[in-house]
Each structure stands twice: as C-alpha cells, then as structure tokens.
XYZ file of C-alpha atoms in Angstrom:
351
model
C 115.450 68.265 -73.574
C 114.832 66.226 -70.428
C 118.196 64.502 -70.892
C 119.890 67.893 -71.226
C 118.236 69.151 -68.023
C 119.261 65.973 -66.198
C 122.861 66.426 -67.346
C 122.869 70.040 -66.169
C 121.622 69.076 -62.720
C 124.186 66.244 -62.564
C 127.003 68.694 -63.324
C 125.666 71.153 -60.751
C 125.495 68.392 -58.146
C 129.054 67.265 -58.907
C 130.452 70.793 -58.723
C 128.555 71.486 -55.511
C 129.777 68.349 -53.772
C 133.333 69.203 -54.781
C 133.011 72.629 -53.128
C 131.547 71.376 -49.819
C 134.014 69.311 -47.807
C 134.013 67.512 -44.454
C 136.530 68.883 -41.924
C 138.298 66.254 -39.818
C 139.436 67.191 -36.310
C 139.091 70.470 -34.439
C 142.367 72.369 -34.462
C 143.608 75.829 -35.501
C 144.359 76.062 -39.209
C 145.485 78.708 -41.682
C 145.135 81.619 -39.268
C 141.760 80.459 -37.940
C 141.367 79.821 -34.201
C 138.660 77.432 -33.009
C 136.447 77.102 -29.934
C 135.584 73.399 -29.906
C 133.120 71.214 -28.009
C 129.860 72.745 -29.243
C 126.889 71.242 -31.083
C 125.738 73.396 -33.993
C 126.419 76.884 -32.549
C 123.893 78.541 -34.872
C 123.801 82.115 -33.552
C 126.119 84.331 -31.478
C 125.637 87.636 -29.629
C 127.834 89.730 -27.343
C 127.091 90.733 -23.775
C 127.913 94.415 -24.261
C 130.796 95.851 -22.199
C 132.031 92.388 -21.177
C 134.262 89.615 -22.517
C 131.281 87.258 -22.711
C 129.485 85.983 -25.796
C 126.171 84.113 -25.749
C 125.769 81.224 -28.150
C 122.542 79.630 -29.366
C 123.523 75.953 -29.532
C 121.018 74.166 -31.770
C 121.917 70.649 -30.667
C 120.931 67.506 -32.566
C 118.798 64.379 -32.226
C 121.010 63.059 -29.425
C 121.996 66.328 -27.741
C 119.492 68.993 -26.612
C 120.257 72.579 -27.464
C 121.566 75.099 -24.967
C 122.309 78.715 -24.273
C 126.078 78.799 -23.896
C 128.306 81.547 -22.503
C 131.854 81.874 -23.814
C 134.504 84.148 -22.324
C 136.716 85.508 -25.102
C 139.445 86.454 -22.617
C 140.062 83.243 -20.682
C 138.245 80.645 -22.809
C 135.648 79.656 -20.182
C 132.679 77.830 -21.752
C 129.481 77.539 -19.672
C 126.187 75.868 -20.566
C 123.722 78.004 -18.663
C 120.876 76.494 -16.645
C 117.909 78.810 -16.225
C 115.923 79.423 -13.075
C 112.198 80.105 -13.378
C 111.537 83.796 -12.786
C 108.236 83.986 -14.669
C 106.336 85.154 -11.570
C 107.851 88.587 -12.192
C 106.443 88.726 -15.742
C 103.200 89.912 -17.284
C 100.911 86.816 -17.333
C 100.037 87.656 -20.950
C 103.651 86.876 -21.850
C 103.800 83.449 -20.206
C 102.449 80.947 -22.740
C 103.291 77.852 -20.705
C 105.838 76.393 -18.295
C 109.565 76.985 -18.530
C 110.956 74.631 -21.197
C 112.854 71.608 -19.925
C 114.656 71.240 -23.256
C 115.681 73.678 -25.950
C 116.191 73.503 -29.676
C 117.126 77.112 -30.422
C 117.213 78.801 -33.781
C 118.018 82.505 -33.949
C 118.121 84.739 -30.897
C 118.708 88.353 -29.927
C 120.502 89.850 -26.926
C 120.276 93.487 -25.841
C 121.655 95.338 -22.843
C 118.923 96.735 -20.573
C 121.069 97.980 -17.682
C 124.480 97.608 -16.145
C 125.240 93.893 -16.082
C 121.745 92.970 -17.294
C 120.619 91.705 -20.696
C 117.317 90.703 -22.276
C 117.255 87.623 -24.511
C 114.646 86.629 -27.090
C 115.126 83.111 -28.439
C 113.244 80.983 -30.947
C 112.686 77.513 -29.472
C 111.394 74.804 -31.827
C 111.436 71.938 -29.327
C 107.919 70.477 -29.481
C 106.461 73.474 -31.300
C 107.487 77.077 -31.815
C 107.815 79.610 -29.004
C 109.654 82.847 -28.448
C 111.360 82.343 -25.084
C 112.293 85.400 -23.010
C 115.292 85.209 -20.688
C 117.251 87.676 -18.598
C 121.015 87.343 -18.216
C 122.742 88.959 -15.237
C 126.386 88.890 -14.246
C 126.771 87.157 -10.879
C 130.311 87.168 -9.457
C 131.538 87.832 -12.973
C 129.776 84.840 -14.563
C 126.481 85.035 -16.482
C 123.339 83.752 -14.743
C 120.177 82.921 -16.702
C 116.542 83.446 -15.666
C 113.485 82.499 -17.716
C 110.839 85.230 -17.770
C 108.170 83.856 -20.097
C 107.240 82.977 -23.657
C 104.984 83.773 -26.588
C 103.561 80.912 -28.664
C 104.045 81.229 -32.417
C 100.968 80.460 -34.565
C 101.258 77.193 -36.497
C 101.023 78.923 -39.877
C 104.440 80.510 -39.389
C 107.824 78.820 -39.730
C 110.178 81.177 -37.943
C 113.948 81.492 -38.121
C 115.133 84.647 -36.333
C 113.826 87.300 -33.939
C 114.593 90.907 -32.966
C 112.919 93.301 -30.481
C 110.855 96.281 -31.604
C 111.157 99.723 -30.000
C 108.376 100.205 -27.469
C 107.796 96.484 -26.900
C 107.113 93.397 -28.941
C 109.297 91.808 -31.567
C 109.570 90.871 -35.218
C 110.370 87.412 -36.611
C 111.318 86.015 -40.012
C 108.891 83.497 -41.539
C 110.981 81.378 -43.942
C 108.345 79.591 -46.031
C 105.041 77.778 -45.619
C 105.199 74.193 -44.426
C 105.351 71.525 -45.649
C 108.508 71.998 -47.687
C 108.081 70.210 -51.022
C 109.803 70.070 -54.412
C 107.698 73.100 -55.356
C 109.209 75.035 -52.442
C 112.683 74.183 -53.723
C 111.733 75.372 -57.210
C 110.636 78.682 -55.702
C 114.022 78.995 -54.021
C 115.814 78.303 -57.319
C 113.792 80.839 -59.300
C 113.756 83.525 -56.575
C 110.017 83.346 -55.960
C 109.000 84.979 -52.669
C 108.281 82.408 -49.961
C 108.562 84.331 -46.689
C 108.396 87.667 -44.928
C 108.724 89.441 -41.595
C 105.953 89.210 -38.980
C 105.531 91.551 -36.014
C 103.982 90.881 -32.608
C 103.126 93.314 -29.836
C 101.487 92.596 -26.455
C 97.720 92.505 -26.800
C 97.844 92.598 -30.602
C 97.662 90.077 -33.424
C 100.604 88.742 -35.401
C 100.909 91.037 -38.423
C 102.839 90.613 -41.659
C 105.231 93.515 -42.269
C 104.234 95.118 -45.574
C 106.938 95.086 -48.213
C 109.017 92.382 -46.536
C 108.451 89.534 -49.022
C 111.653 87.640 -49.885
C 112.832 84.186 -50.959
C 113.536 82.291 -47.705
C 113.362 84.949 -44.987
C 116.307 84.435 -42.665
C 118.270 86.804 -40.414
C 116.465 89.847 -39.040
C 117.528 92.958 -37.135
C 115.824 96.210 -36.080
C 117.294 99.670 -35.638
C 116.477 100.362 -31.953
C 116.249 104.118 -32.589
C 114.246 104.301 -35.831
C 112.414 100.962 -35.876
C 113.662 100.189 -39.394
C 113.666 96.429 -40.030
C 116.437 94.632 -41.928
C 115.630 91.200 -43.359
C 117.883 88.753 -45.209
C 116.389 86.945 -48.205
C 118.675 83.940 -48.523
C 117.913 82.437 -51.922
C 116.927 85.752 -53.486
C 120.409 86.962 -52.453
C 119.128 90.269 -51.133
C 118.615 92.400 -48.058
C 115.434 94.410 -47.602
C 115.099 97.414 -45.286
C 111.559 98.335 -44.209
C 110.814 101.543 -42.318
C 107.121 101.357 -41.300
C 107.161 104.924 -39.929
C 108.097 106.298 -43.360
C 106.255 103.687 -45.429
C 109.615 103.077 -47.124
C 111.038 99.831 -48.494
C 114.579 99.563 -49.855
C 116.216 96.515 -51.387
C 119.816 95.720 -52.229
C 121.295 92.669 -53.927
C 123.918 90.726 -51.980
C 126.983 88.827 -53.262
C 126.068 86.010 -50.855
C 123.070 83.955 -49.793
C 122.696 85.843 -46.494
C 121.968 83.998 -43.277
C 121.924 85.716 -39.857
C 122.524 89.446 -39.371
C 124.337 91.137 -36.477
C 124.966 94.739 -35.423
C 128.458 96.119 -35.030
C 129.138 98.751 -32.384
C 129.981 101.184 -35.221
C 126.365 101.025 -36.411
C 127.030 98.762 -39.395
C 125.428 95.368 -40.024
C 127.319 92.140 -40.664
C 125.883 89.423 -42.897
C 127.451 86.085 -43.743
C 126.448 83.587 -46.372
C 127.256 80.918 -48.913
C 128.795 82.100 -52.209
C 128.524 78.823 -54.118
C 125.673 77.268 -56.071
C 122.418 77.878 -54.135
C 120.861 74.851 -52.392
C 123.117 72.259 -54.060
C 126.247 73.969 -52.771
C 125.430 73.054 -49.173
C 123.733 69.713 -49.857
C 126.767 67.609 -48.924
C 127.038 69.482 -45.617
C 123.382 68.793 -44.833
C 123.933 65.108 -45.591
C 126.760 64.963 -43.032
C 124.186 65.594 -40.270
C 126.179 68.011 -38.138
C 129.717 66.835 -38.833
C 132.011 69.803 -39.518
C 131.663 70.766 -43.174
C 132.989 73.719 -45.139
C 131.663 75.656 -48.109
C 132.644 78.877 -49.847
C 131.356 81.956 -48.028
C 131.894 85.656 -47.412
C 131.274 88.166 -44.617
C 129.672 91.402 -45.810
C 129.453 94.726 -43.960
C 126.353 96.814 -44.746
C 125.814 100.513 -44.070
C 122.137 100.696 -42.998
C 121.830 104.300 -44.173
C 123.001 103.828 -47.759
C 122.790 100.011 -47.983
C 126.299 100.069 -49.451
C 128.167 96.777 -49.044
C 131.779 95.858 -48.386
C 133.364 92.404 -48.369
C 135.314 92.023 -45.114
C 136.363 88.413 -45.486
C 135.902 85.608 -48.004
C 136.970 81.983 -47.727
C 137.372 79.174 -50.247
C 140.045 77.192 -48.383
C 137.815 74.620 -46.724
C 139.175 75.245 -43.225
C 136.036 76.803 -41.684
C 132.641 75.120 -41.209
C 130.086 76.904 -43.381
C 128.904 79.779 -41.168
C 125.385 80.817 -40.209
C 126.424 83.970 -38.307
C 129.318 86.437 -38.184
C 129.791 88.574 -35.074
C 132.375 91.329 -34.723
C 133.856 91.553 -31.223
C 137.188 92.915 -29.928
C 139.070 92.965 -33.235
C 137.871 89.517 -34.285
C 135.088 87.942 -36.310
C 133.382 85.002 -34.607
C 131.697 82.538 -36.968
C 128.970 80.161 -35.787
C 127.600 77.260 -37.813
C 124.899 74.603 -38.021
C 127.423 72.467 -39.900
C 129.843 71.687 -37.129
C 131.075 71.528 -33.566
C 132.919 74.834 -33.172
C 133.051 78.586 -33.375
C 135.783 79.903 -35.674
C 137.663 83.103 -34.776
C 139.524 85.302 -37.248
C 141.359 88.360 -35.947
C 140.663 91.537 -37.898
C 141.113 95.177 -36.902
C 137.990 97.318 -36.488
C 135.608 94.572 -35.411
C 134.792 96.080 -31.979
C-alpha cells in the first residue's frame, strides 16, 4: 500500500512539473502584451477615472517591495516614495513609524474624492501591519502619503485586506503558523484552515462567523451592503457572508482562487490555478521568482446569484501564473508572484 501511495505521488509530481514551465525573456507572445521590469507584482488595483493602475510589488530577498504606479496609456512606470503624513491621522491608527521598507501582500484601493484614493496594504516586512496610504494626483502623476498603520496580532497570518463600510477593514487569515506537513494535508483534503477577521477602531479583532475555508486568500466587501466575499484557495470555493442578514452562501469554483477584484459593472473577477493543487505550482515556487507559467483561468462572478462565467483560460505557457486579474479599459491585467511582469490581454467589456 505504501509503495502504491508513493507511486501515485511520484506520478502527480511528474505531471505537475510538466505543466509548470519557466518562461525565458520578457516579450509579447501569442496575443499577450507584457509590462516588464517588476519584481513579483502580486496585486493590482485601478485609480478610478484615470489611466493609472497601482501595483503591489512584493519584491524578493534582494529587492524590497514597492507601491508602483503604471500608466496604461503611455506606459509610464513609477515606484512611489511616500511622505509621512501621519500627523493628520487618529493616533489610535498609528501603530509605529512609517515603514522604511515594504514587503506587500494584498492591498485595496478606493476612491474617496476627485483625484484622491485611500490605500490599505498588508506589509509583512519585520512583522505584519496594515499600512494606510493616501494617493493624490499631483500634476497628473500619483503622489503617495503614509497616514498610519494597524498592527496585526501574531496569531493571524494575513493575505488580503478590504475596507468595511463605516470604518475598519476585514482581512483573510490563511492558516495558523507554523506551516507543517499536517497543514499541507489539510489543504489536500479540503480541511478548513483559515477565515476572515474584521477590525474596527476601538474594537477587538473578530473572526467573521461562517467564513471558514481552506487557505483563505482574496477578499472583497460590497461597499453598499457590507457583504464579504472570501476566496478559499484549496477548497476551490468562494464564500459570501452578509453579517447584516446572518446569511452565508458558498459556491464551488473551477479554479483555486487567489485574489479578487471588482469590475465597474458590479461583478467580481477571480483568477486561479486549474492544475493539480499544491504540486501544480511547486516547480514555480522552486524557481524563486523567475517567470513561471501554469494552467489558469479568469472567472467572473455575479455577487447576487454567485453564478460564474469563464472569461479566459490559458494552457499555453506564455503567461506567468497569475495571482490577480483586474479588468480595466477593455483589457485584463494579470499580476503574479511568479515573475517579473504584468501580462495584458485585450478583451471587450472589461471596463
């Protein structure tokens, strides 16, 4: 029996490594445009009503992360340097000094006024904090100001963040540290390991009831209703929690969903691996940031009915395995932790 199990895992490993492939060079290919010169552009958001995108650049051991602005019209790429504007913030929301270095995970950008945007960003450089920035457009270019931070309790291992109506935010807690072989077994057998956690000024961190999933990942909130949408990566599901109605809805996904993004039409985009869970991306992880592809799909979700539609699927090996899909001006922008670029695919209806 043990020999049979070993053979099965060997076959899985072989098939997985065949599916994941290193990509050499950074050039357009097979209808895919590329924005090169980045280091693990893990998350992407649009500055509403402009040609600018913000990019959460994770960085690596040799290169600190950054908040990057990219102009989709003229191709300008700016690594933004923040000024300290924390004196204008509530002291309760300043957990320490402005960070000198960043290692961002997920982030969220929302428009708060004409030419002004609020940014929440998970920073795991030397601990875990939710950094708060404000982006303003100065002479047409984005300018970044740091407003404060909230320290994340050590018991949480957070991946993504989204603001709550009325103040505060919600984060996704992936799994309890340390990650061991038992954690991996839970991923394989779809055992719940994580959940959503909410924070409001002056209150404790609170688990969101009904949000348990296997590897909690991307998270979004309906700004009008407060309904929370959470991706469960290895359970291959999306859960919608409406605390005001005490309602929890779940829907299976044809992908292992990563980050979530809103479209301007009110739909949600999810992107994720479609190959063998865990093993299917192992070769990419071993390449330590070199561009690496795996099979994936972009799914559009109607938040009212939770119906799903495949917008794009790829098995060609030309695109680094994506962590986020953002619709903007008739194109899908794909970010990745497995590479040095953003990939752009033109598609009608992505505004």
